[in-house]
Amino acid sequence: MAQATVSARIDSKDKESFDKFCSNVGLSTSAAIYMFVKNVINERRIPFEVREPSVRYNANDIEALKKGIEQLNAGKGVEHELIEVDD
């Protein structure tokens, strides 16, 4: 069987942690990645749940939240009655 090389860039601290984990369970990093690839091929799926985060904030959202918190902490908030809506 012809061999091919796979290359990926990851954070150096993540690589260090992954290498250490692999070593602790008696695997080389290459063997662990090989196992992942074979598992994907055999099961025809990623062997763990992959989903989009339910909440994502961009820089503008974060700034708006920070501003709102500052206003509340400064006593400038307005209290509203809770309105419940039937689904």
Tab-separated table of C-alpha atoms in Angstrom:
chain	number	residue	atom	x	y	z
A	1	MET	CA	0.000	0.000	0.000
A	2	ALA	CA	1.395	3.401	-0.974
A	3	GLN	CA	1.912	5.796	1.917
A	4	ALA	CA	0.909	9.476	1.967
A	5	THR	CA	1.672	12.268	4.394
A	6	VAL	CA	-0.979	14.361	6.139
A	7	SER	CA	0.048	17.713	7.545
A	8	ALA	CA	-1.988	20.021	9.781
A	9	ARG	CA	-1.229	23.175	11.737
A	10	ILE	CA	-2.343	23.279	15.362
A	11	ASP	CA	-1.506	25.343	18.415
A	12	SER	CA	1.866	24.270	19.831
A	13	LYS	CA	0.412	23.803	23.325
A	14	ASP	CA	-2.364	21.581	21.907
A	15	LYS	CA	0.256	19.489	20.087
A	16	GLU	CA	2.289	19.146	23.261
A	17	SER	CA	-0.808	18.051	25.226
A	18	PHE	CA	-1.841	15.602	22.491
A	19	ASP	CA	1.663	14.140	22.234
A	20	LYS	CA	1.756	13.685	26.023
A	21	PHE	CA	-1.677	12.000	26.038
A	22	CYS	CA	-0.646	9.647	23.237
A	23	SER	CA	2.548	8.751	25.060
A	24	ASN	CA	0.632	8.110	28.284
A	25	VAL	CA	-1.649	5.605	26.532
A	26	GLY	CA	1.212	3.940	24.671
A	27	LEU	CA	0.629	5.420	21.235
A	28	SER	CA	2.649	7.581	18.936
A	29	THR	CA	0.950	10.729	17.714
A	30	SER	CA	1.027	9.284	14.211
A	31	ALA	CA	-0.660	6.052	15.377
A	32	ALA	CA	-3.432	8.005	17.136
A	33	ILE	CA	-4.131	10.036	13.996
A	34	TYR	CA	-4.061	6.837	11.919
A	35	MET	CA	-6.634	5.301	14.286
A	36	PHE	CA	-8.860	8.389	13.895
A	37	VAL	CA	-8.666	8.206	10.083
A	38	LYS	CA	-9.423	4.470	10.010
A	39	ASN	CA	-12.351	4.957	12.405
A	40	VAL	CA	-13.839	7.679	10.173
A	41	ILE	CA	-13.459	5.482	7.105
A	42	ASN	CA	-14.902	2.359	8.753
A	43	GLU	CA	-17.847	4.090	10.446
A	44	ARG	CA	-18.356	6.658	7.683
A	45	ARG	CA	-18.759	9.383	10.297
A	46	ILE	CA	-16.716	11.549	12.629
A	47	PRO	CA	-16.443	9.434	15.806
A	48	PHE	CA	-17.708	12.229	18.037
A	49	GLU	CA	-20.456	14.820	17.883
A	50	VAL	CA	-19.667	17.837	15.719
A	51	ARG	CA	-22.125	20.690	15.916
A	52	GLU	CA	-22.311	24.410	15.635
A	53	PRO	CA	-22.239	26.277	18.931
A	54	SER	CA	-25.726	27.300	20.006
A	55	VAL	CA	-24.595	30.815	20.919
A	56	ARG	CA	-21.964	32.831	19.109
A	57	TYR	CA	-20.975	36.376	19.900
A	58	ASN	CA	-18.999	38.635	17.626
A	59	ALA	CA	-16.880	41.583	18.796
A	60	ASN	CA	-19.818	44.028	18.484
A	61	ASP	CA	-22.075	41.767	20.578
A	62	ILE	CA	-19.438	41.484	23.285
A	63	GLU	CA	-18.941	45.254	23.408
A	64	ALA	CA	-22.707	45.809	23.641
A	65	LEU	CA	-22.933	43.291	26.495
A	66	LYS	CA	-20.048	44.952	28.349
A	67	LYS	CA	-21.663	48.378	27.926
A	68	GLY	CA	-24.991	47.045	29.202
A	69	ILE	CA	-23.324	45.491	32.240
A	70	GLU	CA	-21.515	48.748	33.000
A	71	GLN	CA	-24.813	50.652	32.784
A	72	LEU	CA	-26.549	48.180	35.094
A	73	ASN	CA	-23.683	48.343	37.575
A	74	ALA	CA	-23.919	52.147	37.505
A	75	GLY	CA	-27.624	51.970	38.402
A	76	LYS	CA	-28.790	53.067	34.967
A	77	GLY	CA	-30.772	49.915	34.186
A	78	VAL	CA	-34.531	49.737	33.778
A	79	GLU	CA	-36.420	46.866	35.415
A	80	HIS	CA	-39.198	45.377	33.331
A	81	GLU	CA	-41.953	42.937	34.258
A	82	LEU	CA	-41.375	39.425	32.981
A	83	ILE	CA	-43.699	38.529	30.135
A	84	GLU	CA	-44.272	34.821	29.615
A	85	VAL	CA	-45.233	33.617	26.170
A	86	ASP	CA	-46.899	30.279	25.469
A	87	ASP	CA	-45.143	28.184	22.844
